[in-house]
Short mmCIF file of N, CA and C in Angstrom, two decimals:
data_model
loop_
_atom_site.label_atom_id
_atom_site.label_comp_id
_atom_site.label_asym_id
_atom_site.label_seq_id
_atom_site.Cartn_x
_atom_site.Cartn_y
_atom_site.Cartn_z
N UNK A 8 0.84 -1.19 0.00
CA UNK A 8 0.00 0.00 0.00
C UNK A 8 0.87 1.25 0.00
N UNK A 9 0.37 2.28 -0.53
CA UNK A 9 0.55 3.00 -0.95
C UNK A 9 0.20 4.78 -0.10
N UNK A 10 1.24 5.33 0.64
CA UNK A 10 0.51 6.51 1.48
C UNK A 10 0.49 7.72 0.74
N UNK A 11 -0.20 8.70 0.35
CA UNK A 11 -0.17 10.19 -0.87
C UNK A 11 -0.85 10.79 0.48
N UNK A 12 0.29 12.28 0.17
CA UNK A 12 0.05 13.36 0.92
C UNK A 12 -0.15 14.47 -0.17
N UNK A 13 -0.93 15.29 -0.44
CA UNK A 13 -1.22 16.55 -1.00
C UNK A 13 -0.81 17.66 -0.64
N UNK A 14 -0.46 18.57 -1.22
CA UNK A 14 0.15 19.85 -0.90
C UNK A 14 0.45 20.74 -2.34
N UNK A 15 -0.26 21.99 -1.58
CA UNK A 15 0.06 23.17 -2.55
C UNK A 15 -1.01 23.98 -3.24
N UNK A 16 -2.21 23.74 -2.47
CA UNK A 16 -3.50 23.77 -3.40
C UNK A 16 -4.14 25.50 -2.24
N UNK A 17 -4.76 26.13 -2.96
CA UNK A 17 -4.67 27.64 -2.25
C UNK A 17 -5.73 28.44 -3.12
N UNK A 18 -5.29 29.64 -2.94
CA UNK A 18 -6.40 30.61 -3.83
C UNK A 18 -5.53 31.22 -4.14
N UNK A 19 -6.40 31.36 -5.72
CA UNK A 19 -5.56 32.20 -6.64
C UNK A 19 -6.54 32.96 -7.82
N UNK A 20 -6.43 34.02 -8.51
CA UNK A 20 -7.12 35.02 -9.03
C UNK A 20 -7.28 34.03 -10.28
N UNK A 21 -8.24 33.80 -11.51
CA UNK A 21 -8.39 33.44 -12.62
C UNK A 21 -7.07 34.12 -13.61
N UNK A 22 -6.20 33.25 -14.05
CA UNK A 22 -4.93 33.44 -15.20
C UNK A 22 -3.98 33.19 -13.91
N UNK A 23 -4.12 32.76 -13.00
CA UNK A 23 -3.35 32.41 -12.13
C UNK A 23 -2.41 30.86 -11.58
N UNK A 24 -1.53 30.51 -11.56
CA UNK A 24 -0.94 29.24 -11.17
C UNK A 24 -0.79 28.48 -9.70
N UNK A 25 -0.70 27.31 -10.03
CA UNK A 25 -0.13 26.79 -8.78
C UNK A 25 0.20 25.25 -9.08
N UNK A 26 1.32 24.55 -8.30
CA UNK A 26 1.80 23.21 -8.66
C UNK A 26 1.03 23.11 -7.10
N UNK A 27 0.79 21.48 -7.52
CA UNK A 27 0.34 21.00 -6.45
C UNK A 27 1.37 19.91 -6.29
N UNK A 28 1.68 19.06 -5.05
CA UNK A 28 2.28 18.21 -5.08
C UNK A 28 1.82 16.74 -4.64
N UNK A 29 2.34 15.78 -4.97
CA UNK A 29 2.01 14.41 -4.08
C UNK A 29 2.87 13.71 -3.65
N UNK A 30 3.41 13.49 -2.44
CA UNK A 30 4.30 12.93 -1.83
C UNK A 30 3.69 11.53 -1.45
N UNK A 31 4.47 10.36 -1.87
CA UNK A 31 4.37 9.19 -1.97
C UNK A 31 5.41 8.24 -1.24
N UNK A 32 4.73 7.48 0.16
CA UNK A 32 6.20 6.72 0.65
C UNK A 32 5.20 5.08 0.89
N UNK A 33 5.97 4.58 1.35
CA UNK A 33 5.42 3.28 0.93
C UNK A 33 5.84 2.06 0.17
N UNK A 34 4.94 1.06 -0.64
CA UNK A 34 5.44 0.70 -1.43
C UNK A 34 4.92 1.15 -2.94
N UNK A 35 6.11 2.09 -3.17
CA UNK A 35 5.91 2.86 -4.37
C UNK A 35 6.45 2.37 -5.53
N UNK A 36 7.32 1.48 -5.08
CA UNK A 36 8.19 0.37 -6.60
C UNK A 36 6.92 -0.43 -7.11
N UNK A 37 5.85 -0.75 -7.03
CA UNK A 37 5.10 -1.63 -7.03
C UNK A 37 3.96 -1.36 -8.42
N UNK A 38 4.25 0.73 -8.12
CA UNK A 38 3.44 1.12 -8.80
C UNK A 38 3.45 1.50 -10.43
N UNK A 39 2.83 1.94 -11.05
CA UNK A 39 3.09 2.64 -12.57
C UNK A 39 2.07 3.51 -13.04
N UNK A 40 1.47 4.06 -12.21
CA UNK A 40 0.20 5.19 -12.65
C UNK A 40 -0.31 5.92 -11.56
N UNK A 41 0.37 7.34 -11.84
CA UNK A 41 -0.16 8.31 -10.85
C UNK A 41 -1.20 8.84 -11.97
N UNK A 42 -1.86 9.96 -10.53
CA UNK A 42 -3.12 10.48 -11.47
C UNK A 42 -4.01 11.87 -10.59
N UNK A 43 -3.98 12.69 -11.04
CA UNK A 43 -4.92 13.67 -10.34
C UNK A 43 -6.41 13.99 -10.76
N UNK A 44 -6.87 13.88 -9.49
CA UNK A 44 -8.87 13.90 -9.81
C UNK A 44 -8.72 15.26 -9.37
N UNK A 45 -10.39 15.36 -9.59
CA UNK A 45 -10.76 16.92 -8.82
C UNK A 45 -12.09 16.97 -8.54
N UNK A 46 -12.88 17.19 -7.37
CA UNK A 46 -14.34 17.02 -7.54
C UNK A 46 -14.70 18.85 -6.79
N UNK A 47 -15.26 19.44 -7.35
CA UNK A 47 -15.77 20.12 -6.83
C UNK A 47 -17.35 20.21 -6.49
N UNK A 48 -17.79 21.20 -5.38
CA UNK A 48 -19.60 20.85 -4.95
C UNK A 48 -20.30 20.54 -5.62
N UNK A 49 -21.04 19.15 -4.98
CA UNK A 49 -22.25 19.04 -6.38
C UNK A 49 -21.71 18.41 -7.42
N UNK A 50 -20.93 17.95 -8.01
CA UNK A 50 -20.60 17.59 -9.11
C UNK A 50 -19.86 16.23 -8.75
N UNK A 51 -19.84 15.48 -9.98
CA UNK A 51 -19.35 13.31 -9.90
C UNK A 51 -17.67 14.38 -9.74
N UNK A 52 -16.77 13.65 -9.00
CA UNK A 52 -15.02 13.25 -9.16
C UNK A 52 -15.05 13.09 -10.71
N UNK A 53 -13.24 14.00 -11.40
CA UNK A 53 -13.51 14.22 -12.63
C UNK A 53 -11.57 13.98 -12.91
N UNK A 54 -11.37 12.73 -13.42
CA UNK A 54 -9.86 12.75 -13.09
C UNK A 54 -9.60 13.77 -14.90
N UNK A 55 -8.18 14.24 -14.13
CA UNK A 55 -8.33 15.25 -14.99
C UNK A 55 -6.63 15.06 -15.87
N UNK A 56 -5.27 14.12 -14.86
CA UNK A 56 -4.17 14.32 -15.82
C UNK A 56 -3.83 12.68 -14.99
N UNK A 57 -2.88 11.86 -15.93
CA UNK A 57 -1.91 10.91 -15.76
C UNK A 57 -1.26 10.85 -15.99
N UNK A 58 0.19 9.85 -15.15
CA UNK A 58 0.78 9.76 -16.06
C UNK A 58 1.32 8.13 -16.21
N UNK A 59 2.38 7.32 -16.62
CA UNK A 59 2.01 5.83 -16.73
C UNK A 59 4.11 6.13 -16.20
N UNK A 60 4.47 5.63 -15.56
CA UNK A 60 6.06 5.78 -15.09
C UNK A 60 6.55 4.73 -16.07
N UNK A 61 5.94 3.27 -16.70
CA UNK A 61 7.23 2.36 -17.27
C UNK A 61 7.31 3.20 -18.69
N UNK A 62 6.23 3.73 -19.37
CA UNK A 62 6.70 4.72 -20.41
C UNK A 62 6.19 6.35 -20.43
N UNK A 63 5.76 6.79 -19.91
CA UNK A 63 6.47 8.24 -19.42
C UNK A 63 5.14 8.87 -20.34
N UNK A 64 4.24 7.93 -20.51
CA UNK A 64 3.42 8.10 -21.02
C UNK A 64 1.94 9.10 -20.63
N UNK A 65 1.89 10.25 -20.84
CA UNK A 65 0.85 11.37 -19.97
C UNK A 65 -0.52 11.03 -20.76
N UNK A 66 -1.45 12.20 -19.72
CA UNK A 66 -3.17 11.58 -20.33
C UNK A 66 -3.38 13.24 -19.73
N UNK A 67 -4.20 13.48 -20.48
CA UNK A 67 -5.27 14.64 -19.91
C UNK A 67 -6.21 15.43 -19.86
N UNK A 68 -7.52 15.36 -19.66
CA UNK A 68 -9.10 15.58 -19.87
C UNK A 68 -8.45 16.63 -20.62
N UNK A 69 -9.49 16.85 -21.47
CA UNK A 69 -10.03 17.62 -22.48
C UNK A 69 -10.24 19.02 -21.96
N UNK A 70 -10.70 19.06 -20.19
CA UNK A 70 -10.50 20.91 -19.89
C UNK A 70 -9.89 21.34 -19.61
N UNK A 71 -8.67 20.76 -19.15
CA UNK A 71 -7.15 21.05 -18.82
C UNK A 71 -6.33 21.04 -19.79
N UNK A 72 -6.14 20.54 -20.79
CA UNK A 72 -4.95 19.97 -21.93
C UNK A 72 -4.75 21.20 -22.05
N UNK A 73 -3.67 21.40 -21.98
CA UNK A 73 -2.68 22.69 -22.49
C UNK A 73 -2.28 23.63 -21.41
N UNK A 74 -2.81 23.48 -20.21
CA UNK A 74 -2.73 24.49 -19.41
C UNK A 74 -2.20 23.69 -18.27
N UNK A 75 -2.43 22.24 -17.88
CA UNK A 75 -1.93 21.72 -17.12
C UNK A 75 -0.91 20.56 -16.99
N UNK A 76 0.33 20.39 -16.30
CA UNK A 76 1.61 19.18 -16.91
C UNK A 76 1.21 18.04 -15.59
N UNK A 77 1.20 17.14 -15.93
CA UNK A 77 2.06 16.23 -14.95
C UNK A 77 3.14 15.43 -15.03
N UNK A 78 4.05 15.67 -13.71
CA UNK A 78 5.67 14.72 -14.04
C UNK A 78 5.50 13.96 -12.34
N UNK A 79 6.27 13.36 -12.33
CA UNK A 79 7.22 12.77 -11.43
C UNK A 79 8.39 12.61 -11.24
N UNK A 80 9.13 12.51 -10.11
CA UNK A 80 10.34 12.25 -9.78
C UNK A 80 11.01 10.74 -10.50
N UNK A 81 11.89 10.67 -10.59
CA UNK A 81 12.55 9.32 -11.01
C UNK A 81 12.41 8.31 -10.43
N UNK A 82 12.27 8.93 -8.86
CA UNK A 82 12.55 7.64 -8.27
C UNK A 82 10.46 7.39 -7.32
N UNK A 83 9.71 7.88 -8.30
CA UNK A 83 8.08 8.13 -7.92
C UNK A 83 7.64 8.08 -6.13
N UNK A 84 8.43 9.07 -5.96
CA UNK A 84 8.72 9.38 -4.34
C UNK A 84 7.49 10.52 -4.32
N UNK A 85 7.43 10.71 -5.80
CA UNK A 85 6.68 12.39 -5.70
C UNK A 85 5.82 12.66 -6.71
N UNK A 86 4.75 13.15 -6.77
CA UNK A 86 4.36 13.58 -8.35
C UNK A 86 3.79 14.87 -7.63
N UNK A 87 3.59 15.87 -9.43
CA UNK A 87 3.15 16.95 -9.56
C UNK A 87 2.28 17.29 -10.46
N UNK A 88 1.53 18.23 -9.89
CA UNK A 88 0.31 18.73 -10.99
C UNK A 88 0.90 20.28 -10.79
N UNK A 89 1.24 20.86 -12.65
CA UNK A 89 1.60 22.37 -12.41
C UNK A 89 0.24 22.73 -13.06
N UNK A 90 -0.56 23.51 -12.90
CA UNK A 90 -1.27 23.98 -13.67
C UNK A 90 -1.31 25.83 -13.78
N UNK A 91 -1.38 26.11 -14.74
CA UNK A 91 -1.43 27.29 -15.22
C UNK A 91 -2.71 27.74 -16.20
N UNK A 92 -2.97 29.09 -16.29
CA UNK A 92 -3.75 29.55 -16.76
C UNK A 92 -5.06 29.47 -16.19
N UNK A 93 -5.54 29.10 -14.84
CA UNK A 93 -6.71 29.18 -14.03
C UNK A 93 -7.44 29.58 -14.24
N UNK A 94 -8.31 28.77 -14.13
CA UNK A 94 -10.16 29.47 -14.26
C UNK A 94 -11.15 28.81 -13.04
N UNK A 95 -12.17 29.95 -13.19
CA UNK A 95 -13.02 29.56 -11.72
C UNK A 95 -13.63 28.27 -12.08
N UNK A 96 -13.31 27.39 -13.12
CA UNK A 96 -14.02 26.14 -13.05
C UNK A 96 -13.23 24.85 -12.41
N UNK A 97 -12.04 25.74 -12.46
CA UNK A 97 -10.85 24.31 -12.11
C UNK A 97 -11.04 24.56 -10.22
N UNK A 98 -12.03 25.53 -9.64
CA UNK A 98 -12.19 25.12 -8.14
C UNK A 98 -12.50 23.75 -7.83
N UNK A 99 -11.93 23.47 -7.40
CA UNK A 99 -12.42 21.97 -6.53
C UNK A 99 -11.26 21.38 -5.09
N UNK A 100 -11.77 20.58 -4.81
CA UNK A 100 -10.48 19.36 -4.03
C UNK A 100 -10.14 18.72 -4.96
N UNK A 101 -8.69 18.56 -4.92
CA UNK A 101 -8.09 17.81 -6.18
C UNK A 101 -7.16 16.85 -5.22
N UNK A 102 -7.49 15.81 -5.75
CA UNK A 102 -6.92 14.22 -5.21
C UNK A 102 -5.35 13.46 -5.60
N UNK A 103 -5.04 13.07 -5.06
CA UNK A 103 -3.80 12.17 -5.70
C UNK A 103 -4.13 10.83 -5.90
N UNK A 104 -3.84 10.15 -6.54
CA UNK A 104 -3.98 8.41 -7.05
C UNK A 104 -3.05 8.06 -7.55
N UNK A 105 -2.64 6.59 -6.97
CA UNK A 105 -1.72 6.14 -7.19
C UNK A 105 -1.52 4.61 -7.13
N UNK A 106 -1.14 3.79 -8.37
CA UNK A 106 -1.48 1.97 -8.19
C UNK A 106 -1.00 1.39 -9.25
N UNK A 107 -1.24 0.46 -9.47
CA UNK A 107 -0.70 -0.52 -10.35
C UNK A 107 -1.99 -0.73 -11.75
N UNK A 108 -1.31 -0.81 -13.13
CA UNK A 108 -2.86 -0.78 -13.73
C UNK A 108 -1.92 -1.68 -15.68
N UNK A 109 -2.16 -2.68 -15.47
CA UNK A 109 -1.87 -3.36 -17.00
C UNK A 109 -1.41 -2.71 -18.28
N UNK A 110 -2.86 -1.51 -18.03
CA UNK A 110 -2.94 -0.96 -19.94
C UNK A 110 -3.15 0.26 -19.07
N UNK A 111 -2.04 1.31 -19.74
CA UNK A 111 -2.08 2.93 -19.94
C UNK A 111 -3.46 3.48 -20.53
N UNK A 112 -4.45 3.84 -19.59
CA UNK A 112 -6.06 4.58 -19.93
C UNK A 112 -5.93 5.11 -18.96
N UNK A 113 -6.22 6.39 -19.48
CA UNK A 113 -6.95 7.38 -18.91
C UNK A 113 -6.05 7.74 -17.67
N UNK A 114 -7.13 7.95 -16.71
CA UNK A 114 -6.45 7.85 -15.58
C UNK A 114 -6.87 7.12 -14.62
N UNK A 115 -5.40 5.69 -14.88
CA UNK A 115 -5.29 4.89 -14.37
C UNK A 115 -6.72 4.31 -14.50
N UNK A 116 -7.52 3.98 -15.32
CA UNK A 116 -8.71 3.56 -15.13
C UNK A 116 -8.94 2.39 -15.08
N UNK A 117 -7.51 1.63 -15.79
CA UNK A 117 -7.48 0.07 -15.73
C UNK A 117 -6.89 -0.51 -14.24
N UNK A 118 -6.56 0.62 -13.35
CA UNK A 118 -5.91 -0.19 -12.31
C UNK A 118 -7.18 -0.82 -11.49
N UNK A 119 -6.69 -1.76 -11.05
CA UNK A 119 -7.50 -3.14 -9.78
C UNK A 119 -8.11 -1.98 -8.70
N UNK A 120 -7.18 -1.17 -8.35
CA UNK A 120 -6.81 -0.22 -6.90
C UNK A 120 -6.18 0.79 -6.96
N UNK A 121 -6.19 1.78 -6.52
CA UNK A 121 -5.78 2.43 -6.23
C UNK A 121 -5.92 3.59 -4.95
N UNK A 122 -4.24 3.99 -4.45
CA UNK A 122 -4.33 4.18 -2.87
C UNK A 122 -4.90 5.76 -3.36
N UNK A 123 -5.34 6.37 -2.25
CA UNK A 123 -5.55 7.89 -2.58
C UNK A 123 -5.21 8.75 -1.65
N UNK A 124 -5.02 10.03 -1.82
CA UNK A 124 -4.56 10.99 -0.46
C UNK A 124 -5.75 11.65 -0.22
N UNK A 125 -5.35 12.52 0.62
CA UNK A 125 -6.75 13.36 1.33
C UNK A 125 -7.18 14.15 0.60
N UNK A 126 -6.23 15.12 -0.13
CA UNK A 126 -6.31 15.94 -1.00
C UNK A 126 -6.27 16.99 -0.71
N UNK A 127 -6.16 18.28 -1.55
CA UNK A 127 -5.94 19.93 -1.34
C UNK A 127 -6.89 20.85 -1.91
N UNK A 128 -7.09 21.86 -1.37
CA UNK A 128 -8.44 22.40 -1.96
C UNK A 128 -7.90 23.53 -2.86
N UNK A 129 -8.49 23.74 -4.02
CA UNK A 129 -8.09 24.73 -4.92
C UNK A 129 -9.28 25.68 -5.09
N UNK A 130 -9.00 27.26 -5.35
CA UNK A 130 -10.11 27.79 -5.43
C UNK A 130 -9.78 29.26 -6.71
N UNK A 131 -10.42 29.28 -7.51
CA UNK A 131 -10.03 30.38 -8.36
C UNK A 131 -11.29 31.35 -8.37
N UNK A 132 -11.20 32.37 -8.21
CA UNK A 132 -11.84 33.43 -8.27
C UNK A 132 -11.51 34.41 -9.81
N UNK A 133 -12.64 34.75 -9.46
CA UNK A 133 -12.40 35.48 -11.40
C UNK A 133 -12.29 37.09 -11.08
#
């Protein structure tokens, strides 16, 4: 199993940035697909970027693409969500995920499991 801590998530004006982070200790050799959700009020959990570590392979919803990266560390101790260019729709709690998953979809959609963190709250104002 797998422990994710969140960090970095705040208020910020619309055209505004922030990296979020996920700190990962555990058994993290095990894994190959991090992934960040986001659910804000009222609305289903909406995973939004991945990425696949044995090929370096990224994923990322359709309302983020272009404005938001995800990487990891080498040694997947860590992952990051930078996102840039903010808008009041990207408010939400945004999650970390992290597990083992066959076939590179989506995010992580093929994994069995996956562990999750508490998460960080993001808020953009326009």
């Amino acid at each position: 199993q797998v422990h994710l801590v969140e960090s970095g998530g705040g208020s910020v004006q619309a055209g505004g940035s922030l990296r979020l982070s996920c700190a990962a200790s555990g058994n993290t050799h095990s894994n190959n697909c991090m992934a960040w959700f986001r659910q804000a009020p009222g609305k289903e959990r909406e995973g939004v970027a991945a990425i696949y570590s044995g090929t370096g392979t990224t994923y990322y919803s359709e309302s983020v693409k272009g404005r938001f990266t995800i990487f990891q560390d080498s040694a997947k101790k860590s992952g990051y969500l930078q996102m840039n260019s903010l808008k009041p729709e990207d408010t939400g709690m945004y999650y970390c995920a992290a597990g083992w998953t066959p076939v590179a979809a989506g995010t992580c959609d093929r994994s069995p499991g996956l562990d999750w963190g508490q998460g960080t709250q993001v808020t953009v104002s326009s």
